[in-house]
């Protein structure tokens, strides 16, 4: 029987925290008494992440491990996990749980209310950022946001596209991730862009969030590659690559 929720986690060199994060998710669902599965996609980790994941999968029947020894990017990992999931509702979350798993309650309220996609946001009223990113990361992030507003969302841009906490109905997830083409961090923007293109109901939801001081994202590379990927999104659309 398919679980009610599938939790997808992309993992790259997460040996120091993936076990702790999985235990937090297990404890959350234990208290809820709801069927679930956790899909962790190893994105070519160079540390002992894969070994730890295999041990966890042997120990807990709800944990499934996908991926391989090649680093293909966060977007590729999330797509692999989503398309390998079977839950009625599919959440993808970052391995560090910067947004606590308990915030799933808030997102799910909107899905039950008729929305197809609920995305966690750090930049709207009632969101709670407990530990902010350093100034330089916020500055580069603002530069990238200005670019994607110009390129992708000239009208009504999302307040926060990059928060790694998004919930989908199974139907919406299948539709969007089968069309996804961006393998790196800008896949979030591509998914939101496609959701709007296909006229799905999308809701930004305020969440609790805490910056992870051990973040592995190289923001300068993210801005450089991200600018190119945003151009690709527009190009793919012009070429008809996103037709249903």
XYZ file of N, CA and C in Angstrom:
732
model
N 0.847 -1.198 0.000
C 0.000 0.000 0.000
C 0.886 1.253 0.000
N 0.536 2.215 -0.847
C 1.314 3.457 -0.938
C 1.158 4.267 0.342
N 2.239 4.907 0.805
C 2.135 5.741 2.007
C 1.368 7.022 1.714
N 0.890 7.665 2.765
C 0.211 8.943 2.582
C 1.209 10.029 2.196
N 2.387 10.021 2.842
C 3.412 11.024 2.568
C 4.709 10.364 2.127
N 5.329 10.957 1.115
C 6.699 10.621 0.748
C 7.562 11.844 1.034
N 8.654 11.643 1.766
C 9.581 12.723 2.097
C 10.860 12.507 1.304
N 11.176 13.436 0.419
C 12.345 13.322 -0.456
C 13.451 14.234 0.059
N 14.640 13.663 0.232
C 15.780 14.414 0.754
C 16.975 14.240 -0.181
N 17.464 15.312 -0.818
C 18.719 15.217 -1.567
C 19.884 15.271 -0.591
N 20.907 14.445 -0.816
C 22.009 14.385 0.144
C 23.356 14.410 -0.565
N 24.158 15.385 -0.210
C 25.533 15.463 -0.704
C 26.455 15.734 0.483
N 27.275 14.762 0.835
C 28.204 14.877 1.969
C 27.481 15.273 3.252
N 26.489 14.481 3.605
C 25.657 14.776 4.775
C 25.887 13.788 5.922
N 27.066 13.190 5.976
C 27.334 12.155 6.978
C 27.135 12.645 8.406
N 27.421 13.920 8.657
C 27.372 14.433 10.024
C 25.966 14.693 10.537
N 24.958 14.702 9.632
C 23.626 15.082 10.119
C 22.474 14.291 9.525
N 22.716 13.472 8.515
C 21.588 12.807 7.862
C 20.872 11.845 8.806
N 21.636 11.144 9.653
C 20.998 10.242 10.606
C 20.117 10.985 11.586
N 20.595 12.104 12.079
C 19.823 12.923 13.018
C 18.552 13.457 12.364
N 18.672 13.897 11.119
C 17.497 14.439 10.425
C 16.453 13.355 10.178
N 16.895 12.179 9.779
C 15.956 11.081 9.542
C 15.253 10.696 10.835
N 15.980 10.684 11.939
C 15.353 10.355 13.222
C 14.310 11.398 13.619
N 14.566 12.670 13.314
C 13.581 13.717 13.604
C 12.306 13.507 12.788
N 12.485 13.125 11.532
C 11.320 12.879 10.673
C 10.554 11.661 11.162
N 11.258 10.613 11.545
C 10.607 9.404 12.060
C 9.818 9.715 13.332
N 10.398 10.509 14.200
C 9.719 10.848 15.455
C 8.453 11.669 15.187
N 8.542 12.581 14.227
C 7.381 13.399 13.855
C 6.224 12.513 13.385
N 6.516 11.573 12.504
C 5.440 10.734 11.974
C 4.986 9.690 12.983
N 5.869 9.287 13.874
C 5.465 8.362 14.936
C 4.375 8.988 15.784
N 4.523 10.258 16.088
C 3.515 10.965 16.877
C 2.227 11.196 16.087
N 2.352 11.274 14.766
C 1.191 11.525 13.914
C 0.401 10.253 13.610
N 1.079 9.109 13.645
C 0.447 7.842 13.277
C -0.102 7.879 11.854
N 0.740 8.370 10.938
C 0.378 8.466 9.525
C 1.407 7.672 8.728
N 0.966 6.972 7.694
C 1.904 6.198 6.879
C 2.805 7.138 6.071
N 4.070 6.782 5.939
C 5.032 7.642 5.258
C 6.220 6.825 4.770
N 6.971 7.410 3.878
C 8.230 6.847 3.438
C 9.247 7.967 3.279
N 10.505 7.671 3.548
C 11.584 8.645 3.396
C 12.488 8.170 2.262
N 12.643 8.999 1.253
C 13.522 8.674 0.131
C 14.698 9.635 0.149
N 15.883 9.099 0.395
C 17.085 9.922 0.403
C 17.874 9.612 -0.865
N 18.207 10.658 -1.609
C 18.933 10.484 -2.868
C 20.378 10.927 -2.679
N 21.283 9.973 -2.692
C 22.701 10.288 -2.564
C 23.198 10.900 -3.869
N 23.687 12.137 -3.784
C 24.113 12.866 -4.986
C 25.639 12.844 -5.111
N 26.201 11.629 -5.183
C 27.639 11.503 -5.380
C 28.468 11.941 -4.188
N 27.991 11.662 -2.967
C 28.726 12.075 -1.768
C 30.122 11.461 -1.735
N 31.076 12.248 -1.244
C 32.463 11.783 -1.131
C 32.785 11.287 0.277
N 31.904 11.548 1.229
C 32.133 11.095 2.599
C 31.395 9.771 2.826
N 31.024 9.493 4.043
C 30.380 8.212 4.358
C 28.849 8.291 4.323
N 28.310 9.299 3.658
C 26.848 9.449 3.589
C 26.166 8.184 3.087
N 26.640 7.639 1.983
C 25.985 6.472 1.387
C 26.032 5.274 2.334
N 27.147 5.068 2.986
C 27.260 3.959 3.944
C 26.247 4.112 5.069
N 26.132 5.327 5.598
C 25.178 5.586 6.679
C 23.748 5.363 6.201
N 23.463 5.817 4.991
C 22.108 5.659 4.452
C 21.744 4.188 4.277
N 22.678 3.395 3.805
C 22.404 1.960 3.628
C 22.140 1.295 4.967
N 22.861 1.715 5.989
C 22.635 1.167 7.329
C 21.251 1.561 7.844
N 20.864 2.815 7.598
C 19.545 3.276 8.033
C 18.433 2.552 7.281
N 18.642 2.303 5.985
C 17.634 1.604 5.188
C 17.467 0.157 5.652
N 18.564 -0.466 6.106
C 18.466 -1.827 6.649
C 17.733 -1.840 7.988
N 17.897 -0.775 8.726
C 17.326 -0.692 10.071
C 15.857 -0.297 10.058
N 15.498 0.621 9.129
C 14.138 1.160 9.105
C 13.487 0.888 7.753
N 12.371 0.187 7.774
C 11.720 -0.199 6.524
C 11.185 0.994 5.748
N 10.943 2.123 6.432
C 10.387 3.294 5.748
C 11.444 4.123 5.022
N 12.728 3.779 5.185
C 13.809 4.531 4.547
C 14.251 3.815 3.271
N 14.312 4.566 2.189
C 14.742 4.045 0.889
C 15.872 4.927 0.364
N 16.887 4.327 -0.218
C 18.040 5.061 -0.716
C 18.112 4.944 -2.231
N 18.254 6.088 -2.891
C 18.445 6.131 -4.338
C 19.726 6.909 -4.631
N 20.062 7.035 -5.910
C 21.241 7.796 -6.299
C 22.450 6.913 -6.489
N 23.575 7.550 -6.792
C 24.800 6.795 -7.077
C 26.019 7.620 -6.684
N 27.146 7.310 -7.260
C 28.407 7.948 -6.887
C 28.760 9.153 -7.757
N 27.821 9.587 -8.582
C 28.068 10.730 -9.455
C 27.300 11.945 -8.944
N 27.989 13.061 -8.817
C 27.347 14.301 -8.378
C 26.710 14.991 -9.579
N 25.372 14.986 -9.612
C 24.656 15.553 -10.750
C 23.926 16.847 -10.408
N 23.815 17.175 -9.139
C 23.155 18.412 -8.750
C 21.901 18.168 -7.934
N 21.566 19.149 -7.113
C 20.416 19.035 -6.222
C 19.114 18.825 -6.988
N 18.947 19.558 -8.079
C 17.728 19.422 -8.867
C 17.548 18.019 -9.411
N 18.628 17.430 -9.883
C 18.581 16.058 -10.401
C 18.222 15.089 -9.284
N 18.816 15.303 -8.094
C 18.549 14.419 -6.967
C 17.087 14.496 -6.529
N 16.550 15.713 -6.444
C 15.152 15.861 -6.030
C 14.226 15.224 -7.068
N 14.499 15.452 -8.328
C 13.684 14.842 -9.385
C 13.700 13.319 -9.274
N 14.877 12.751 -9.064
C 14.996 11.304 -8.912
C 14.146 10.803 -7.753
N 14.205 11.513 -6.637
C 13.438 11.105 -5.476
C 11.942 11.244 -5.667
N 11.522 12.353 -6.252
C 10.089 12.578 -6.468
C 9.515 11.527 -7.416
N 10.209 11.267 -8.519
C 9.698 10.300 -9.490
C 9.829 8.865 -8.988
N 10.625 8.671 -7.945
C 10.736 7.349 -7.333
C 9.850 7.174 -6.116
N 8.999 8.154 -5.857
C 8.133 8.117 -4.679
C 6.750 7.595 -5.038
N 5.970 7.267 -4.010
C 4.625 6.729 -4.246
C 3.564 7.342 -3.349
N 3.935 8.313 -2.522
C 2.979 8.891 -1.587
C 1.889 9.705 -2.262
N 0.778 9.855 -1.566
C -0.306 10.711 -2.059
C 0.132 12.176 -2.047
N 1.028 12.508 -1.117
C 1.574 13.864 -1.006
C 3.093 13.741 -0.896
N 3.790 14.618 -1.603
C 5.240 14.492 -1.697
C 5.886 15.792 -1.232
N 6.702 15.680 -0.203
C 7.449 16.811 0.334
C 8.914 16.632 -0.005
N 9.570 17.702 -0.496
C 11.025 17.618 -0.502
C 11.569 18.633 0.492
N 12.565 18.184 1.219
C 13.159 19.001 2.268
C 14.668 18.866 2.233
N 15.361 19.910 2.627
C 16.818 19.848 2.687
C 17.254 18.934 3.823
N 18.431 18.348 3.669
C 18.925 17.370 4.632
C 19.188 17.970 6.007
N 19.438 19.271 6.066
C 19.735 19.895 7.362
C 18.483 20.257 8.152
N 17.300 20.087 7.539
C 16.037 20.472 8.182
C 16.088 21.900 8.710
N 16.641 22.807 7.891
C 16.622 24.227 8.263
C 15.192 24.689 8.508
N 14.265 24.150 7.736
C 12.844 24.275 8.048
C 12.438 23.008 8.789
N 12.034 23.090 10.044
C 11.703 21.885 10.820
C 10.592 21.076 10.149
N 10.666 19.765 10.283
C 9.668 18.904 9.659
C 8.266 19.211 10.171
N 8.154 19.764 11.365
C 6.836 20.112 11.913
C 6.101 21.145 11.071
N 6.830 21.897 10.245
C 6.189 22.881 9.369
C 5.350 22.229 8.272
N 5.504 20.912 8.107
C 4.651 20.193 7.162
C 3.177 20.390 7.494
N 2.860 20.493 8.774
C 1.467 20.729 9.178
C 0.907 21.977 8.510
N 1.700 23.047 8.498
C 1.231 24.311 7.930
C 1.021 24.214 6.429
N 1.948 23.564 5.732
C 1.808 23.427 4.284
C 0.623 22.544 3.927
N 0.441 21.481 4.695
C -0.612 20.518 4.361
C -2.004 21.119 4.505
N -2.166 22.093 5.382
C -3.466 22.758 5.524
C -3.926 23.333 4.193
N -2.985 23.883 3.429
C -3.348 24.499 2.151
C -3.580 23.448 1.072
N -2.831 22.356 1.128
C -3.081 21.275 0.178
C -4.472 20.690 0.414
N -4.826 20.486 1.664
C -6.177 19.993 1.980
C -7.236 21.000 1.558
N -6.850 22.274 1.527
C -7.795 23.320 1.130
C -7.936 23.493 -0.371
N -7.235 22.674 -1.160
C -7.426 22.711 -2.611
C -6.228 23.156 -3.426
N -5.125 23.510 -2.763
C -3.925 23.896 -3.506
C -3.181 22.656 -3.991
N -2.497 22.810 -5.134
C -1.701 21.717 -5.706
C -0.276 21.711 -5.175
N 0.240 22.903 -4.878
C 1.622 23.068 -4.422
C 1.646 24.063 -3.274
N 2.349 23.731 -2.202
C 2.558 24.660 -1.094
C 4.057 24.802 -0.875
N 4.561 26.028 -0.959
C 6.008 26.238 -0.849
C 6.325 27.046 0.407
N 7.280 26.557 1.167
C 7.712 27.277 2.352
C 8.389 28.575 1.968
N 8.121 29.634 2.723
C 8.695 30.945 2.426
C 9.253 31.582 3.686
N 10.441 32.178 3.527
C 11.083 32.890 4.636
C 10.837 34.390 4.568
N 10.167 34.834 3.506
C 10.108 36.280 3.234
C 8.713 36.863 3.206
N 7.764 36.226 3.864
C 6.412 36.778 3.916
C 6.000 36.917 5.375
N 4.893 37.653 5.595
C 4.415 37.887 6.955
C 4.230 36.573 7.696
N 4.598 36.560 8.956
C 4.469 35.437 9.882
C 5.554 34.373 9.706
N 6.450 34.542 8.726
C 7.593 33.637 8.671
C 8.537 33.995 9.817
N 9.301 33.007 10.278
C 10.177 33.211 11.433
C 11.584 32.725 11.096
N 12.461 33.665 10.796
C 13.853 33.331 10.514
C 14.626 33.476 11.817
N 14.993 32.355 12.411
C 15.630 32.372 13.727
C 17.116 32.709 13.653
N 17.758 32.348 12.548
C 19.168 32.684 12.363
C 19.365 33.046 10.902
N 19.671 34.308 10.621
C 19.793 34.776 9.250
C 21.112 34.343 8.618
N 21.117 34.352 7.287
C 22.361 34.129 6.565
C 23.273 35.339 6.741
N 24.584 35.148 6.557
C 25.492 36.303 6.595
C 25.102 37.326 5.530
N 25.506 38.573 5.743
C 25.115 39.657 4.843
C 25.493 39.378 3.397
N 26.709 38.874 3.183
C 27.153 38.687 1.796
C 26.310 37.646 1.075
N 25.834 36.620 1.809
C 24.982 35.613 1.182
C 23.612 36.197 0.858
N 23.109 37.047 1.739
C 21.829 37.691 1.457
C 21.951 38.636 0.271
N 23.092 39.329 0.171
C 23.302 40.268 -0.928
C 23.357 39.541 -2.269
N 24.138 38.463 -2.344
C 24.218 37.705 -3.592
C 22.875 37.056 -3.917
N 22.183 36.602 -2.882
C 20.863 36.032 -3.106
C 19.883 37.061 -3.656
N 19.973 38.294 -3.155
C 19.109 39.362 -3.661
C 19.430 39.690 -5.119
N 20.716 39.631 -5.471
C 21.106 39.851 -6.867
C 20.477 38.809 -7.779
N 20.544 37.560 -7.343
C 19.973 36.479 -8.139
C 18.458 36.621 -8.233
N 17.831 37.007 -7.137
C 16.375 37.181 -7.157
C 15.974 38.295 -8.114
N 16.738 39.383 -8.139
C 16.446 40.473 -9.068
C 16.532 39.982 -10.509
N 17.478 39.105 -10.766
C 17.648 38.571 -12.125
C 16.494 37.650 -12.504
N 16.085 36.787 -11.563
C 15.005 35.876 -11.956
C 13.668 36.600 -12.052
N 13.507 37.702 -11.317
C 12.297 38.511 -11.501
C 12.274 39.090 -12.910
N 13.426 39.561 -13.354
C 13.528 40.125 -14.696
C 13.311 39.069 -15.769
N 13.916 37.885 -15.562
C 13.899 36.840 -16.587
C 12.635 35.984 -16.575
N 12.180 35.620 -15.369
C 11.166 34.576 -15.243
C 9.827 35.095 -14.748
N 9.837 35.953 -13.740
C 8.602 36.400 -13.097
C 8.515 37.926 -13.083
N 8.379 38.571 -14.239
C 8.306 40.030 -14.239
C 7.086 40.566 -13.498
N 6.061 39.715 -13.380
C 4.872 40.103 -12.626
C 4.596 39.068 -11.539
N 4.319 39.532 -10.340
C 3.967 38.675 -9.214
C 5.005 37.580 -8.958
N 6.257 37.949 -8.718
C 7.273 36.933 -8.443
C 7.057 36.305 -7.066
N 7.467 35.044 -6.880
C 7.396 34.466 -5.535
C 8.324 35.226 -4.596
N 7.935 35.342 -3.356
C 8.766 36.046 -2.381
C 10.024 35.253 -2.034
N 9.917 33.931 -2.116
C 11.048 33.073 -1.773
C 10.934 31.767 -2.563
N 11.718 31.655 -3.615
C 11.668 30.440 -4.431
C 12.600 29.356 -3.924
N 13.617 29.725 -3.130
C 14.713 28.801 -2.847
C 14.635 28.089 -1.503
N 13.628 28.354 -0.725
C 13.488 27.612 0.526
C 13.282 26.126 0.206
N 14.111 25.278 0.796
C 14.058 23.857 0.464
C 13.011 23.101 1.248
N 11.762 23.496 1.088
C 10.664 22.855 1.810
C 9.401 23.086 1.007
N 9.030 22.111 0.166
C 7.895 22.274 -0.746
C 7.072 20.995 -0.758
N 5.753 21.162 -0.762
C 4.820 20.038 -0.707
C 3.941 20.034 -1.954
N 3.733 18.840 -2.504
C 2.978 18.674 -3.743
C 1.952 17.551 -3.589
N 0.836 17.684 -4.283
C -0.002 16.512 -4.476
C 0.738 15.582 -5.436
N 0.380 14.315 -5.416
C 1.048 13.359 -6.311
C 0.873 13.778 -7.770
N -0.330 14.191 -8.137
C -0.591 14.584 -9.520
C 0.289 15.755 -9.938
N 0.376 16.769 -9.079
C 1.188 17.943 -9.405
C 2.666 17.576 -9.493
N 3.133 16.761 -8.549
C 4.542 16.374 -8.549
C 4.911 15.624 -9.821
N 4.071 14.675 -10.222
C 4.361 13.912 -11.445
C 4.409 14.832 -12.664
N 3.447 15.723 -12.761
C 3.389 16.635 -13.899
C 4.630 17.520 -13.963
N 4.999 18.112 -12.847
C 6.070 19.107 -12.834
C 7.459 18.479 -12.960
N 7.718 17.439 -12.207
C 9.075 16.896 -12.187
C 9.394 16.061 -13.422
N 8.385 15.545 -14.098
C 8.657 14.880 -15.373
C 9.114 15.878 -16.429
N 8.695 17.126 -16.286
C 9.084 18.172 -17.236
C 10.353 18.910 -16.823
N 10.772 18.751 -15.576
C 11.945 19.472 -15.069
C 13.205 19.131 -15.863
N 13.979 20.165 -16.197
C 15.208 19.971 -16.964
C 16.452 20.533 -16.269
N 16.276 21.389 -15.292
C 17.406 22.019 -14.615
C 17.909 21.103 -13.497
N 19.203 20.816 -13.494
C 19.778 19.862 -12.544
C 20.360 20.514 -11.298
N 20.612 21.811 -11.352
C 21.225 22.471 -10.197
C 20.160 23.221 -9.396
N 20.628 24.208 -8.587
C 19.751 24.838 -7.603
C 18.567 25.586 -8.192
N 18.654 26.036 -9.431
C 17.553 26.814 -10.003
C 16.358 25.963 -10.399
N 16.427 24.664 -10.094
C 15.266 23.819 -10.390
C 14.039 24.295 -9.613
N 14.236 24.888 -8.431
C 13.102 25.402 -7.662
C 12.308 26.417 -8.475
N 13.037 27.329 -9.121
C 12.378 28.356 -9.930
C 11.695 27.723 -11.132
N 12.347 26.747 -11.739
C 11.743 26.052 -12.879
C 10.432 25.390 -12.469
N 10.416 24.746 -11.304
C 9.207 24.055 -10.847
C 8.069 25.050 -10.601
N 8.373 26.189 -9.980
C 7.340 27.201 -9.747
C 6.863 27.781 -11.078
N 7.799 28.015 -11.976
C 7.453 28.527 -13.304
C 6.503 27.564 -14.024
N 6.822 26.276 -13.970
C 5.974 25.287 -14.628
C 4.614 25.185 -13.958
N 4.591 25.282 -12.636
C 3.311 25.216 -11.921
C 2.387 26.344 -12.373
N 2.950 27.520 -12.548
C 2.138 28.638 -13.031
C 1.749 28.449 -14.494
N 2.674 27.948 -15.278
C 2.393 27.732 -16.702
C 1.227 26.749 -16.883
N 1.203 25.716 -16.043
C 0.159 24.704 -16.135
C -1.072 25.066 -15.312
N -1.057 26.301 -14.756
C -2.207 26.836 -14.027
C -2.582 25.993 -12.805
N -1.567 25.500 -12.117
C -1.802 24.835 -10.849
C -1.975 25.881 -9.752
N -2.627 25.500 -8.691
C -2.823 26.406 -7.558
C -1.613 26.303 -6.629
N -0.899 27.426 -6.493
C 0.336 27.466 -5.708
C 0.165 28.446 -4.556
N 0.601 28.040 -3.367
C 0.497 28.896 -2.190
C 1.848 29.004 -1.498
N 2.292 30.257 -1.257
C 3.465 30.473 -0.417
C 3.024 30.506 1.038
N 3.713 29.746 1.865
C 3.320 29.580 3.257
C 4.480 30.013 4.162
N 4.236 30.888 5.127
C 5.315 31.283 6.042
C 5.767 30.100 6.887
N 7.089 29.962 7.047
C 7.632 28.860 7.835
C 8.714 29.358 8.787
N 9.022 28.525 9.746
C 10.181 28.737 10.609
C 11.411 28.268 9.838
N 12.494 29.022 9.940
C 13.719 28.660 9.212
C 14.935 29.148 9.997
N 15.982 28.333 9.971
C 17.231 28.711 10.628
C 18.392 28.428 9.687
N 19.217 29.429 9.452
C 20.374 29.258 8.581
C 21.300 28.175 9.126
N 21.780 27.340 8.217
C 22.743 26.308 8.584
C 24.143 26.852 8.331
N 24.918 27.013 9.399
C 26.258 27.596 9.234
C 27.195 26.662 8.483
N 26.811 25.393 8.353
C 27.638 24.432 7.625
C 27.133 24.209 6.199
N 26.361 25.140 5.684
C 25.815 25.001 4.333
C 26.915 24.742 3.320
N 26.634 23.812 2.389
C 27.627 23.435 1.389
C 27.458 24.178 0.075
N 26.488 25.070 0.001
C 26.235 25.787 -1.246
C 27.303 26.861 -1.453
N 27.946 26.823 -2.600
C 28.864 27.883 -3.005
C 28.027 28.935 -3.714
N 27.724 30.020 -3.002
C 26.748 30.975 -3.521
C 27.241 31.692 -4.770
N 28.556 31.927 -4.871
C 29.081 32.592 -6.061
C 28.876 31.704 -7.286
N 29.181 30.404 -7.146
C 28.929 29.474 -8.246
C 27.437 29.371 -8.534
N 26.645 29.397 -7.457
C 25.195 29.300 -7.622
C 24.666 30.464 -8.441
N 25.175 31.675 -8.162
C 24.742 32.850 -8.917
C 25.190 32.739 -10.371
N 26.426 32.294 -10.582
C 26.957 32.199 -11.945
C 26.200 31.158 -12.754
N 26.137 29.933 -12.226
C 25.425 28.873 -12.945
C 23.928 29.147 -12.977
N 23.422 29.749 -11.892
C 21.998 30.021 -11.827
C 21.545 30.987 -12.899
N 22.360 31.989 -13.179
C 22.007 32.951 -14.226
C 21.856 32.251 -15.565
N 22.766 31.313 -15.840
C 22.684 30.550 -17.087
C 21.445 29.656 -17.096
N 21.161 29.013 -15.974
C 20.005 28.127 -15.917
C 18.689 28.885 -16.066
N 18.632 30.101 -15.545
C 17.428 30.902 -15.739
C 17.215 31.234 -17.204
N 18.296 31.513 -17.903
C 18.205 31.748 -19.344
C 17.707 30.481 -20.050
N 18.182 29.322 -19.583
C 17.762 28.054 -20.196
C 16.266 27.821 -20.015
N 15.734 28.200 -18.853
C 14.301 28.016 -18.618
C 13.491 28.775 -19.661
N 13.874 30.016 -19.900
C 13.168 30.810 -20.904
C 13.339 30.204 -22.293
N 14.554 29.740 -22.584
C 14.833 29.150 -23.890
C 14.031 27.872 -24.085
N 14.007 27.002 -23.077
C 13.254 25.751 -23.188
C 11.772 26.031 -23.455
N 11.252 27.060 -22.816
C 9.847 27.386 -23.022
C 9.606 27.882 -24.446
N 10.504 28.740 -24.916
C 10.371 29.256 -26.293
C 10.457 28.134 -27.316
N 11.257 27.114 -27.003
C 11.429 25.986 -27.927
C 10.338 24.925 -27.778
N 9.403 25.170 -26.877
C 8.284 24.237 -26.702
C 8.614 22.996 -25.893
N 9.682 23.049 -25.106
C 10.107 21.878 -24.335
C 9.186 21.598 -23.150
N 8.379 22.588 -22.773
C 7.539 22.432 -21.588
C 6.078 22.171 -21.928
N 5.814 21.829 -23.158
C 4.435 21.520 -23.500
C 3.996 20.262 -22.777
N 2.716 20.239 -22.366
C 2.186 19.054 -21.677
C 2.187 17.849 -22.623
